[in-house]
Short mmCIF file of C-alpha atoms and ligand atoms in Angstrom, two decimals:
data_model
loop_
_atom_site.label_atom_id
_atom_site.label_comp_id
_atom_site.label_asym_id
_atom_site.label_seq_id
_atom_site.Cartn_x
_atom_site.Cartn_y
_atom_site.Cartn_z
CA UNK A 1 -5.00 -2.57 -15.21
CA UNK A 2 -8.52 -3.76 -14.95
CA UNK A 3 -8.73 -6.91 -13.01
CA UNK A 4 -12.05 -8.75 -12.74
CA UNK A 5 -11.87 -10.60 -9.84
CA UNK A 6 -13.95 -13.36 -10.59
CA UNK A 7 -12.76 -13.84 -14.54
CA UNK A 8 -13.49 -16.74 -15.76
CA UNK A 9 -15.50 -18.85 -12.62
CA UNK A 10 -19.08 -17.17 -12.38
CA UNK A 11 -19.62 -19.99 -14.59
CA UNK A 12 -20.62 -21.10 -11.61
CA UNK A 13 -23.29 -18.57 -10.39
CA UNK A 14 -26.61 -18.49 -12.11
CA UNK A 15 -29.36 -15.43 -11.43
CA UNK A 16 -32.38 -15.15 -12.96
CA UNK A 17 -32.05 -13.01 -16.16
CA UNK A 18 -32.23 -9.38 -16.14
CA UNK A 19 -32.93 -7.47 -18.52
CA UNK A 20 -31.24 -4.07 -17.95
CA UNK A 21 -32.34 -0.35 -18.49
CA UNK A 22 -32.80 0.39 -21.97
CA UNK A 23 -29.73 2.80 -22.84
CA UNK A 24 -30.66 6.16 -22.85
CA UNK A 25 -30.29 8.65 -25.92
CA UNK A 26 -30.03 12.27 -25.85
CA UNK A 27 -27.46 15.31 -25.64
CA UNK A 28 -25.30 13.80 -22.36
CA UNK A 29 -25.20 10.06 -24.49
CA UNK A 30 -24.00 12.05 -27.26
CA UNK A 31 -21.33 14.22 -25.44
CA UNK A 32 -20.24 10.64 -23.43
CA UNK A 33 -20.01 8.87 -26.56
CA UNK A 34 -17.78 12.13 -27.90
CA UNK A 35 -15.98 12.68 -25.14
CA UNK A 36 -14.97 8.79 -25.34
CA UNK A 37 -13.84 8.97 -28.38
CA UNK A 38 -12.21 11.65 -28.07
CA UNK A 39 -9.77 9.88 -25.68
CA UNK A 40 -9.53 6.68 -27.42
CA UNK A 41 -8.14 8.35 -30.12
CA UNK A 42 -5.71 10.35 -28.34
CA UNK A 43 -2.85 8.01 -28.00
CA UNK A 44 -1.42 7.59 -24.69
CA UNK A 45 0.33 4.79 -24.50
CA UNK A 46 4.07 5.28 -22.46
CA UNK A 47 5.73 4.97 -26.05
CA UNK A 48 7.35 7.73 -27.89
CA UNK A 49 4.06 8.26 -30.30
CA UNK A 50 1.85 8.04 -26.80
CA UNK A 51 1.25 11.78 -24.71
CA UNK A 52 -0.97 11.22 -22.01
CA UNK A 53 -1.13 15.48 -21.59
CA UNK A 54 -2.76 15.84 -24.81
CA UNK A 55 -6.06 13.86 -23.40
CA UNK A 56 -6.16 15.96 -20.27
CA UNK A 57 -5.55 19.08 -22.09
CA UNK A 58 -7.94 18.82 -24.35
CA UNK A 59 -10.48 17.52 -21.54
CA UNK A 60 -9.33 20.86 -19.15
CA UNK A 61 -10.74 22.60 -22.20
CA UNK A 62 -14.06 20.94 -21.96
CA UNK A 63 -14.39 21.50 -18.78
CA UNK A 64 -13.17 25.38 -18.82
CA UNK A 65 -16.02 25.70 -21.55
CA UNK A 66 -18.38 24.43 -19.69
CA UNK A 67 -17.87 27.28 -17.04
CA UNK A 68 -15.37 25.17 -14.49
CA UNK A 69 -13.10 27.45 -12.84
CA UNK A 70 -9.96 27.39 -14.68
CA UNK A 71 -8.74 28.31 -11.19
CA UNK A 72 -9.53 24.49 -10.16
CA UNK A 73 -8.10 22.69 -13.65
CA UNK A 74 -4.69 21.62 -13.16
CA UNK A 75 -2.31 19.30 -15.60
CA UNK A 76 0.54 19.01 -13.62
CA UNK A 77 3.43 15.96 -13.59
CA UNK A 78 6.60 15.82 -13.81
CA UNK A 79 7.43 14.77 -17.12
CA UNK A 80 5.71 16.96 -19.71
CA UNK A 81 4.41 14.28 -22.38
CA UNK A 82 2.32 12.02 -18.84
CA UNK A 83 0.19 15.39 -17.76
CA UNK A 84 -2.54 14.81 -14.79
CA UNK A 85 -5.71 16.51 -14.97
CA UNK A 86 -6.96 17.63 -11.44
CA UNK A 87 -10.59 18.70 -11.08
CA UNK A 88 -12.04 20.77 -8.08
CA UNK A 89 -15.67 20.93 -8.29
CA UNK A 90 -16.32 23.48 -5.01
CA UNK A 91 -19.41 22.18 -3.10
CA UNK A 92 -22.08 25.13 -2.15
CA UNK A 93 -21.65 26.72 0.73
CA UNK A 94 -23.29 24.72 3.45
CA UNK A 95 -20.45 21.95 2.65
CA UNK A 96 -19.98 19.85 5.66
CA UNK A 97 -18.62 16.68 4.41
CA UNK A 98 -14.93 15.99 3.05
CA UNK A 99 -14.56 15.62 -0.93
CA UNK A 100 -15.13 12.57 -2.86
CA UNK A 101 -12.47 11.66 -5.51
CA UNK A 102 -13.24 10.69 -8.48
CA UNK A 103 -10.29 8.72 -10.33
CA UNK A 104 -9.45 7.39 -13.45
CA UNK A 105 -6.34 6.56 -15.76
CA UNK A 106 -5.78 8.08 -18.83
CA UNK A 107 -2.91 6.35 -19.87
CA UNK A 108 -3.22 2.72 -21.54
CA UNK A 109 -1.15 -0.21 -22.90
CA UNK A 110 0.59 -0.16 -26.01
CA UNK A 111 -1.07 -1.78 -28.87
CA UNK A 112 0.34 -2.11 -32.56
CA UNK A 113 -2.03 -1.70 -35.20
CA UNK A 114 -0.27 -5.32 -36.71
CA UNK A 115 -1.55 -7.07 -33.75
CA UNK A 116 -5.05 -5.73 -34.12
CA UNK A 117 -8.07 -6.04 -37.11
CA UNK A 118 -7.88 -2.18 -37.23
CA UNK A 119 -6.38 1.11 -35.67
CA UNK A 120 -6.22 0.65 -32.09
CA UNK A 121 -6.79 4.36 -32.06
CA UNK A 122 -9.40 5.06 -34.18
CA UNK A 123 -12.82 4.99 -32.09
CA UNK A 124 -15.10 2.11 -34.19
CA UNK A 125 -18.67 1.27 -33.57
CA UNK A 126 -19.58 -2.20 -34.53
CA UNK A 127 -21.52 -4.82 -34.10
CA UNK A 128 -22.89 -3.10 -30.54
CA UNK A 129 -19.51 -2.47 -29.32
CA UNK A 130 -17.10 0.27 -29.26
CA UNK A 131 -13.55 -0.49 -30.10
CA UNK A 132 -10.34 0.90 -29.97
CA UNK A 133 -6.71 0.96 -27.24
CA UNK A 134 -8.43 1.83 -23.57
CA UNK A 135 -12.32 1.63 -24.46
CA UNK A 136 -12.37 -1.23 -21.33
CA UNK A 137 -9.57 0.41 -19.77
CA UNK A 138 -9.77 2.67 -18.66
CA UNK A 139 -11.16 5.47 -20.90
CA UNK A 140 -15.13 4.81 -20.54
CA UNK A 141 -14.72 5.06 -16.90
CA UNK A 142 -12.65 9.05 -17.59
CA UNK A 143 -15.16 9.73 -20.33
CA UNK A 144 -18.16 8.72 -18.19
CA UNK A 145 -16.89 10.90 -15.01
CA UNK A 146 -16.46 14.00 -17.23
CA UNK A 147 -19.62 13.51 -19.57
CA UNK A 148 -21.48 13.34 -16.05
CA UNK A 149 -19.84 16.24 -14.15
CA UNK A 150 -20.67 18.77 -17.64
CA UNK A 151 -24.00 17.35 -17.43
CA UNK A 152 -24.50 18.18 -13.95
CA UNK A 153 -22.85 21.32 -14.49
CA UNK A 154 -25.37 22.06 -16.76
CA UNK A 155 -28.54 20.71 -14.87
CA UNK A 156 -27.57 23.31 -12.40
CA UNK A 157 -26.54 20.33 -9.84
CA UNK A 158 -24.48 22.15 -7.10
CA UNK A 159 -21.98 19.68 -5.09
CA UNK A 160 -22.63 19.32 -1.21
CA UNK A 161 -19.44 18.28 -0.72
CA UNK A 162 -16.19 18.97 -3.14
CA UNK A 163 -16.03 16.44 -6.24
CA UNK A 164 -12.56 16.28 -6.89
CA UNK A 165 -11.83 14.38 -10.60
CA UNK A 166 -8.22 12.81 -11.19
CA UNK A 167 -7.32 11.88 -15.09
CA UNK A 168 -3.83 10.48 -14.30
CA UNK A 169 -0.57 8.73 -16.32
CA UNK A 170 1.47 5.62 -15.45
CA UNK A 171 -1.21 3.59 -13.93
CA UNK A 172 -0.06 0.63 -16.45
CA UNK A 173 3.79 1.15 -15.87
CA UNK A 174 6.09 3.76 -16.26
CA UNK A 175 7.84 5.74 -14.05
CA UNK A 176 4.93 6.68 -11.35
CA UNK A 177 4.57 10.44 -12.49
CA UNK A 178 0.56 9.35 -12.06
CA UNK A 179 -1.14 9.12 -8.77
CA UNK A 180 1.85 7.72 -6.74
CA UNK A 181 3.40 11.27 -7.77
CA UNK A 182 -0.02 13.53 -7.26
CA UNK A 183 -0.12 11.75 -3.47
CA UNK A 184 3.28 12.65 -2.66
CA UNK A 185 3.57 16.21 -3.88
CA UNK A 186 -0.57 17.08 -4.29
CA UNK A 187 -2.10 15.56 -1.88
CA UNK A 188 -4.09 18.76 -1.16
CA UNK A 189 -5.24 18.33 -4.29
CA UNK A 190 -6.80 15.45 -4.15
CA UNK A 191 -7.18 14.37 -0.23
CA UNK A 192 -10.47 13.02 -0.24
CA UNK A 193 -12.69 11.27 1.71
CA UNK A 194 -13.24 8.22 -0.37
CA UNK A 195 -12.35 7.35 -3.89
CA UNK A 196 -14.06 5.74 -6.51
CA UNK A 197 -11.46 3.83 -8.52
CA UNK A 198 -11.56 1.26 -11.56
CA UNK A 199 -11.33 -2.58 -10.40
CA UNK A 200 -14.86 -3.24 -9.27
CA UNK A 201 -17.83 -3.59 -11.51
CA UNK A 202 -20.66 -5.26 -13.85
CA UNK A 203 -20.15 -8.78 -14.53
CA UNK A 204 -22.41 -11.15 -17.35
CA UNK A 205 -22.24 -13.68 -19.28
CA UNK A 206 -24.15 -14.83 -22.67
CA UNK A 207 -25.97 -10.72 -22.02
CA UNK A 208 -26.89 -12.48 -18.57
CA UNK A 209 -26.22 -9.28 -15.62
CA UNK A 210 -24.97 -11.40 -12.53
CA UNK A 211 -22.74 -9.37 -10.46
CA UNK A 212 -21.47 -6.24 -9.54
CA UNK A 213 -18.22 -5.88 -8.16
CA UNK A 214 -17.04 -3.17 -5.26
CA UNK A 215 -13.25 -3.56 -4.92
CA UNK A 216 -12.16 -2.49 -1.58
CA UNK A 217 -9.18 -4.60 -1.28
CA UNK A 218 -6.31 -5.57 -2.98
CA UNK A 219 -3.45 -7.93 -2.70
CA UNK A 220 0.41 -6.80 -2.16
CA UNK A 221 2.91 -7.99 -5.20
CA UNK A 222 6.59 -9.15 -3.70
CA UNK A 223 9.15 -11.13 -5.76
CA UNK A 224 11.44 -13.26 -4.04
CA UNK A 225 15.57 -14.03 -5.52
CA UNK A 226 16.18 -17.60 -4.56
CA UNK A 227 20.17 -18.58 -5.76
CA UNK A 228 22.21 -21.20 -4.78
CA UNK A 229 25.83 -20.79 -5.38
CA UNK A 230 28.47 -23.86 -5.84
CA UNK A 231 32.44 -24.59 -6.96
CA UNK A 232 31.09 -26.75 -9.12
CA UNK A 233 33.72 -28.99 -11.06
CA UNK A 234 33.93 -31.29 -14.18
CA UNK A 235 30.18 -33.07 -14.70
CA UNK A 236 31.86 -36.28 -15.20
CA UNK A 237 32.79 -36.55 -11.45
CA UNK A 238 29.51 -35.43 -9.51
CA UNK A 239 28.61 -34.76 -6.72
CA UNK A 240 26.11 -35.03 -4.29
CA UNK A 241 26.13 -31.12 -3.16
CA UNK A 242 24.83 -29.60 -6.52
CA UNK A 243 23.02 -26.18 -6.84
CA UNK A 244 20.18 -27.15 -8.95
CA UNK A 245 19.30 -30.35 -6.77
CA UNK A 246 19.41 -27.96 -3.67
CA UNK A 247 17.15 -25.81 -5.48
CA UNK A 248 14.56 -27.65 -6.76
CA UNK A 249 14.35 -29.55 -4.11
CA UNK A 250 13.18 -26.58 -2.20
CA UNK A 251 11.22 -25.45 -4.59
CA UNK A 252 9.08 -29.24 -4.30
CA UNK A 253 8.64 -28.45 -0.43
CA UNK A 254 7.59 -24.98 -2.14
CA UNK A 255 5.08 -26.35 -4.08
CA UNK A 256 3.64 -28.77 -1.88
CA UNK A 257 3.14 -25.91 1.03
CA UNK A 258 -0.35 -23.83 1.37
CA UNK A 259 -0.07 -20.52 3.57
CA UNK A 260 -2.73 -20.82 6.02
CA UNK A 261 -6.59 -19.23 5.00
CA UNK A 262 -6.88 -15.70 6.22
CA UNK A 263 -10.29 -13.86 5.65
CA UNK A 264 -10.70 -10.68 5.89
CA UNK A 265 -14.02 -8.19 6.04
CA UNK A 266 -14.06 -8.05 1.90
CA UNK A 267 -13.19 -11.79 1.38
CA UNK A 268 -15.90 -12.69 3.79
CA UNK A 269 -18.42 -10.73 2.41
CA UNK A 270 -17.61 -11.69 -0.61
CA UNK A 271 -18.05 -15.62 0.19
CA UNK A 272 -21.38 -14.74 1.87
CA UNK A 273 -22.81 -13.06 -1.42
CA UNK A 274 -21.59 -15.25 -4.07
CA UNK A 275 -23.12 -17.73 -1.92
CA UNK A 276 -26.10 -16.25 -2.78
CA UNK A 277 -26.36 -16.89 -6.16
CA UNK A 278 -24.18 -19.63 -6.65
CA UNK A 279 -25.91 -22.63 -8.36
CA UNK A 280 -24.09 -25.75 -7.23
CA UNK A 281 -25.29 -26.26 -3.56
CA UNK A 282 -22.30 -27.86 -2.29
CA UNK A 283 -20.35 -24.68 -3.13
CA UNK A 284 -22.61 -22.76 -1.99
CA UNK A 285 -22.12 -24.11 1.35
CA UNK A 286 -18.55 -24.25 1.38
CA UNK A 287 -19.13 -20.51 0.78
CA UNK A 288 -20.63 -19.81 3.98
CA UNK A 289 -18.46 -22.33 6.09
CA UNK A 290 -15.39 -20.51 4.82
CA UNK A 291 -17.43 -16.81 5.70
CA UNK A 292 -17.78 -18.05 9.13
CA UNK A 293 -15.59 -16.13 11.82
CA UNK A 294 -13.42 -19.49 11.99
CA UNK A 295 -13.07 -20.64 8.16
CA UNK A 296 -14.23 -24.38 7.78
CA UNK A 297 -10.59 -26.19 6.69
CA UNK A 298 -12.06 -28.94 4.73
CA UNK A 299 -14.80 -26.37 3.17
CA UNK A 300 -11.75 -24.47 2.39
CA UNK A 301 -9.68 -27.21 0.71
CA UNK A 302 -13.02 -28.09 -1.68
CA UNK A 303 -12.59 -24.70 -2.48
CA UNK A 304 -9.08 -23.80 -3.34
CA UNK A 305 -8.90 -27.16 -5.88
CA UNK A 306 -12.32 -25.91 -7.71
CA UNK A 307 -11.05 -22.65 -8.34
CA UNK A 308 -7.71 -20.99 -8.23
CA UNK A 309 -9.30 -17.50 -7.90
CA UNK A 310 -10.88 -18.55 -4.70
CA UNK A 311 -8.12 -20.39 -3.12
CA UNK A 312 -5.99 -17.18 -4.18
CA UNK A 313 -8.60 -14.91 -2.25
CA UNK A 314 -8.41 -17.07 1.14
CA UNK A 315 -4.68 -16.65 1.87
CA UNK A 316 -1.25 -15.24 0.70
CA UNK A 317 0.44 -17.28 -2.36
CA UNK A 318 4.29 -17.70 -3.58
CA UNK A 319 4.57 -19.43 -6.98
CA UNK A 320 8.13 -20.07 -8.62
CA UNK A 321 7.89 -18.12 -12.11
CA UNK A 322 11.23 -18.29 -13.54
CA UNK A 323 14.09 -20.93 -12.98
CA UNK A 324 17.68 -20.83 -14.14
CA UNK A 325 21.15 -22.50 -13.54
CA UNK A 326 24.20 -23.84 -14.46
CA UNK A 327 26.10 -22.41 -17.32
CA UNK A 328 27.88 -25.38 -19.80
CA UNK A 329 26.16 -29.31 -20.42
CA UNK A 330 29.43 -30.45 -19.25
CA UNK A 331 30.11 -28.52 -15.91
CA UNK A 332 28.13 -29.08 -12.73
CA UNK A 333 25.91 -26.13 -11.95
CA UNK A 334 27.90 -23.12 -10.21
CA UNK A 335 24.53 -21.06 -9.98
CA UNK A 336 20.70 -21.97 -9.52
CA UNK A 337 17.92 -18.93 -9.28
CA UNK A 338 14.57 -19.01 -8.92
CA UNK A 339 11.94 -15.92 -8.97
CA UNK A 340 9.46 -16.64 -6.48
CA UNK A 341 6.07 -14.39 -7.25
CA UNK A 342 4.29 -13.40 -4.03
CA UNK A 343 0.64 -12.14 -3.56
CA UNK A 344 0.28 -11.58 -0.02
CA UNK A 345 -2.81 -10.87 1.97
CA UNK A 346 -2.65 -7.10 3.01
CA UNK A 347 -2.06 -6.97 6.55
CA UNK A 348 0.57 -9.77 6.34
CA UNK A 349 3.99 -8.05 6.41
CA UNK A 350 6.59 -9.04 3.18
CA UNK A 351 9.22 -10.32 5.66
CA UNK A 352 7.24 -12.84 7.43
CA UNK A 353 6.79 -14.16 4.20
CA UNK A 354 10.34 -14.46 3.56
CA UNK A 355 10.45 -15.99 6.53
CA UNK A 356 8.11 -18.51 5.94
CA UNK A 357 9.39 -19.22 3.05
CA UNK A 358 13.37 -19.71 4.46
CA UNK A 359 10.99 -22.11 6.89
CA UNK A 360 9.59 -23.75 3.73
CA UNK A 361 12.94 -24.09 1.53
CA UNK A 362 14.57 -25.38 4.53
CA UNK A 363 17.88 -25.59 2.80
CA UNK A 364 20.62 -22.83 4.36
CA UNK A 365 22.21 -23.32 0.99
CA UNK A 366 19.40 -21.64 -0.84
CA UNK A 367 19.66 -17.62 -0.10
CA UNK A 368 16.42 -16.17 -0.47
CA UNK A 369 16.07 -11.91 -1.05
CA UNK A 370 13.73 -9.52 -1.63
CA UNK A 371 13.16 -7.66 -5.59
CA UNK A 372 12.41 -4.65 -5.01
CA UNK A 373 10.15 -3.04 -2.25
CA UNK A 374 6.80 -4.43 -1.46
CA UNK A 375 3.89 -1.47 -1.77
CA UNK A 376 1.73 -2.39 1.25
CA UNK A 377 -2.18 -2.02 0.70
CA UNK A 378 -4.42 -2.17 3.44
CA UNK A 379 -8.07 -3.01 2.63
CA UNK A 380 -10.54 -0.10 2.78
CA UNK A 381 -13.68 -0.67 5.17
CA UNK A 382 -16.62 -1.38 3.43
CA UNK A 383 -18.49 1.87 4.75
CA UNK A 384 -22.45 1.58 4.37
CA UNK A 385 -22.90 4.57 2.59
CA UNK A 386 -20.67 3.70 -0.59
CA UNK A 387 -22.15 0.32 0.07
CA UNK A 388 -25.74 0.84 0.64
CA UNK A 389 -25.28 3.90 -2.41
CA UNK A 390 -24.39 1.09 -4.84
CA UNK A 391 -26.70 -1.50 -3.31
CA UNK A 392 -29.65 0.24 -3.90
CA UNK A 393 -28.70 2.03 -7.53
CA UNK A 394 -27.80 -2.06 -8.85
CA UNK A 395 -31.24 -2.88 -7.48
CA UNK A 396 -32.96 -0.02 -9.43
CA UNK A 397 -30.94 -0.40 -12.67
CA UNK A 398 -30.13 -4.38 -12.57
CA UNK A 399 -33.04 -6.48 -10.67
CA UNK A 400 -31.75 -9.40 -9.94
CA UNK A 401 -28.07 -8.64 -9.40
CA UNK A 402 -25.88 -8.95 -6.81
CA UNK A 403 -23.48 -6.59 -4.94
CA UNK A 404 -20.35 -8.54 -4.36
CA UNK A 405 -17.27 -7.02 -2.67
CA UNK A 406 -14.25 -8.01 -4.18
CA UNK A 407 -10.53 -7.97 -2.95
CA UNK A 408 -8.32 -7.61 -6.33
CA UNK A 409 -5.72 -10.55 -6.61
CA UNK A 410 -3.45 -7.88 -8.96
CA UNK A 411 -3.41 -4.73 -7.94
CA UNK A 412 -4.29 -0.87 -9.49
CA UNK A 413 -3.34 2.67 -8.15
CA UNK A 414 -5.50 2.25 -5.62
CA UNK A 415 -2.86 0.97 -3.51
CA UNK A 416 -1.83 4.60 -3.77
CA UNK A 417 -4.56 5.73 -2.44
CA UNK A 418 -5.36 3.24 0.41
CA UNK A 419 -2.21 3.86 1.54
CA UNK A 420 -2.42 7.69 1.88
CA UNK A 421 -5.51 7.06 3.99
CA UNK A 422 -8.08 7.16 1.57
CA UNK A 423 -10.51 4.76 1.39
CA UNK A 424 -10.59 3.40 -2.16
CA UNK A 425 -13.32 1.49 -4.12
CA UNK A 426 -13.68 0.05 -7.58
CA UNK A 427 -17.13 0.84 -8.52
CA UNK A 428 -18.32 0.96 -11.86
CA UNK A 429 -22.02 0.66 -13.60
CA UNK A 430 -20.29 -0.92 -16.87
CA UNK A 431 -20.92 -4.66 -17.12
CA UNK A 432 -18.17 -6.82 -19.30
CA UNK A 433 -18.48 -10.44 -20.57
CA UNK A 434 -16.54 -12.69 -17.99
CA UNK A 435 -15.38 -15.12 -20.94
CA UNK A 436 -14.30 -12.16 -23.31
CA UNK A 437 -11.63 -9.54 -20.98
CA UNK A 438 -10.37 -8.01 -23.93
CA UNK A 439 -7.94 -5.30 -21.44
CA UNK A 440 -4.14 -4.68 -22.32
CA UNK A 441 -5.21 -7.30 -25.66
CA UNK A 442 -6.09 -7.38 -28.97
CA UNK A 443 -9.37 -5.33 -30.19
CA UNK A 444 -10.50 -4.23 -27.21
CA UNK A 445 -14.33 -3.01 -27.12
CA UNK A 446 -17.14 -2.08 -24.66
CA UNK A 447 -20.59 -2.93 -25.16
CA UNK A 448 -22.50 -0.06 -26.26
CA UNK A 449 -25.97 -0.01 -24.25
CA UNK A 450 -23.37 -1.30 -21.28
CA UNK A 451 -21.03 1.73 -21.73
CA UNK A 452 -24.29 3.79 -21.99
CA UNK A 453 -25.54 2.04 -18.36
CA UNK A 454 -22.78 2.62 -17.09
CA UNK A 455 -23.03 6.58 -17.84
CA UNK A 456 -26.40 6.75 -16.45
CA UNK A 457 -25.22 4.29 -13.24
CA UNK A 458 -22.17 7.31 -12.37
CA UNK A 459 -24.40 9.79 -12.92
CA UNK A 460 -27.00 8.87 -10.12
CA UNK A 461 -23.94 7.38 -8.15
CA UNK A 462 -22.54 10.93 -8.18
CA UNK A 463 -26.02 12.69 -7.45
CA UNK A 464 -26.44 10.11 -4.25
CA UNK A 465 -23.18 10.57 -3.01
CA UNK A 466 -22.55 14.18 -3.46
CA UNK A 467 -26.29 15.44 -3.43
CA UNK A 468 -28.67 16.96 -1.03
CA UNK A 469 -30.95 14.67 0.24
ZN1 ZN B 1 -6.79 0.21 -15.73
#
């Protein structure tokens, strides 16, 4: 899942334009582009056709040829067709600072060459993009890591800390044989002191560079069962106690109610810098009065109606998704259910939500459960030297652009990781066109100099983070 934060509403921010670094040719371009397709065209979808071990087989190989220690290549899982490929590049010997983990999912959503204008898994170059199932997600990211870790290989780059590189299954569904699984029964192998995860990232529009996204937080999913049981009776003789009217007249209160605005470190920061380069300055300033350590309410009102994305970054949100009841046109209703959809705020806990939302209903008749078990995330801390590391690289590479951070209103396995206590942050070098997410959809595609940026962005990301100064 690739989830760009600010889709469809940097309509509303305007930089100057940038023209970005020419895309490099040469041997590591080729070998990125190779490796890339390589994995597009492996299919790995969680169908019986898809086998995400193939991919990270055939990428242990590349890495074993390249002189890796086979000792430190593992594909392991639990189910033999969704294989993970663990990485363990040994730092020299001087190594004084924990690993960095560098993660990506090789697994993608299921595509059907009838819904698309050609093979979803034959690698195409056209028209300045690359397309094919994964090429946005997540494959360039996998392709990029590995074309830059032979490369450095090569160079004669040696680590001063481990690099630790995780290829993993089930991040789009499934049965969580992917990093959920490597956590639980590997975490040695991959215990790290920060990861760099998909979910951040290069935003334009119209070839326009305007921002680029660090995720470092992410909201928690919870479903809510709402029923309302009845005798019911013949419809002919009502009555005033009737399931559906119970229910949906909790579920106006429902939609009239607003949890309260709750900022956090990321949501702050990232009012504060989309401030920066917003264009309209009314918004602008409602930017900054929200930012402020006590959130302007009217500011944040002006806000939430302009833009749902905002409004869902300032506080937790329920939404009724699904609605059913009764069960013949001539019976009163012996059943009403609603599914409630919550994204809550991490740090809020799931059952003072329910709570709030027994508060909110205020109808006894109206039972309201949990589906399934929320996966808390708690926001990683926006540490300067990821920060400042990606600050300074987006001012070499893209003048002009600005580092946002970004809390994820969907969520990605790095909830996973967050909550085994490491620090998590999508960060990625690849800009996409805000009005044309082509993820999980039909004919997917990168841009080709942006793929080819983003190579070149890891690369020095890696060499910054990992290298001797
Ligand atoms: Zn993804």
């Amino acid at each position: 899942m690739r989830l760009k934060s600010v889709a469809k509403y940097a309509a509303l921010l305007c930089v100057s334009f940038t023209t970005a670094l020419q895309a490099q040719t040469g041997p590591n371009d080729s070998r990125a582009r190779e490796i890339y397709k390589e994995l597009v065209e492996i299919n790995t979808t969680d169908t019986p056709a898809g086998n995400v071990t193939k991919a990270a087989e055939a990428t242990a190989a590349r890495l074993k040829a390249a002189g890796f220690s086979a000792a430190d290549i593992h594909v392991l899982g639990p189910d033999p067709r969704k294989g993970n490929l663990v990485l363990r590049w040994r730092a020299g010997a001087s190594a004084g600072r924990r690993p960095i983990l560098l993660l990506a999912h090789l697994d993608v959503v299921e595509a059907r060459r009838e819904d698309w204008s050609f093979d979803p898994f034959t690698f195409l170059e056209n028209d300045g993009f690359f397309y094919g199932r994964g090429t946005s997600d997540d494959k360039a990211m996998a392709a990029q890591f590995v074309a830059n870790l032979l490369r450095l290989k090569q160079e004669g780059f040696t680590p001063d800390r481990d690099l630790i590189l995780a290829l993993t299954a089930d991040e789009e569904g499934g049965n969580f044989n992917g990093v959920d699984w490597l956590v639980k029964n590997h975490k040695d192998l991959i215990d790290a002191d920060f990861a760099i995860n998909e979910g951040g990232g290069g935003n334009m529009r119209k070839g326009k560079y305007l921002t680029n996204e660090v995720q470092a937080s992410e909201k928690v999913f919870q479903d809510f069962h709402l029923e309302v049981t009845n005798p019911g009776g013949h419809s002919s003789l009502p009555v005033k106690n009737n399931a559906i009217y119970h229910l949906s007249a909790g579920l106006a209160r429902l939609a009239a109610f607003e949890f309260p605005v709750q900022l956090n470190e990321v949501t702050r920061g990232y009012f504060e810098r989309s401030a920066s380069v917003q264009d309209d300055p009314k918004m602008a300033a409602d930017m900054r009065a929200v930012a402020k350590a006590v959130p302007d309410p009217a500011a944040a009102a002006r806000l939430s109606a302009a833009v749902p994305f905002y409004n869902a970054v300032m506080r937790t949100t329920c939404v009724a998704t699904r609605l059913q009841g009764g069960h013949a046109n001539n019976a009163l209703p012996q059943m009403a259910t609603a599914n409630v959809n919550c994204r809550i705020l991490p740090g809020v806990s799931p059952a003072a939500v329910k709570d709030k939302l027994v508060e909110v209903l205020a109808d006894s008749q109206i039972k309201v459960s949990f589906v399934g078990q929320a996966n808390p995330s708690k926001p990683s801390p926006l540490r300067s030297d990821v920060m400042s590391a990606v600050e300074s690289l987006t001012k070499q590479m893209f003048p002009g652009v600005v580092v946002v951070p970004v809390m994820s209103t969907g969520a990605t396995d790095g909830l996973y990781l967050r909550n085994a206590e490491i620090p998590t942050y999508g960060i990625d070098g690849t800009f996409g066109d805000l009005d044309d997410v082509r993820a999980h959809g039909k004919d997917e595609r990168d841009g080709v100099k942006q793929f080819f940026e983003g190579v070149q962005f890891q690369y020095r990301l890696i060499k910054m983070l990992a290298g001797r100064p």
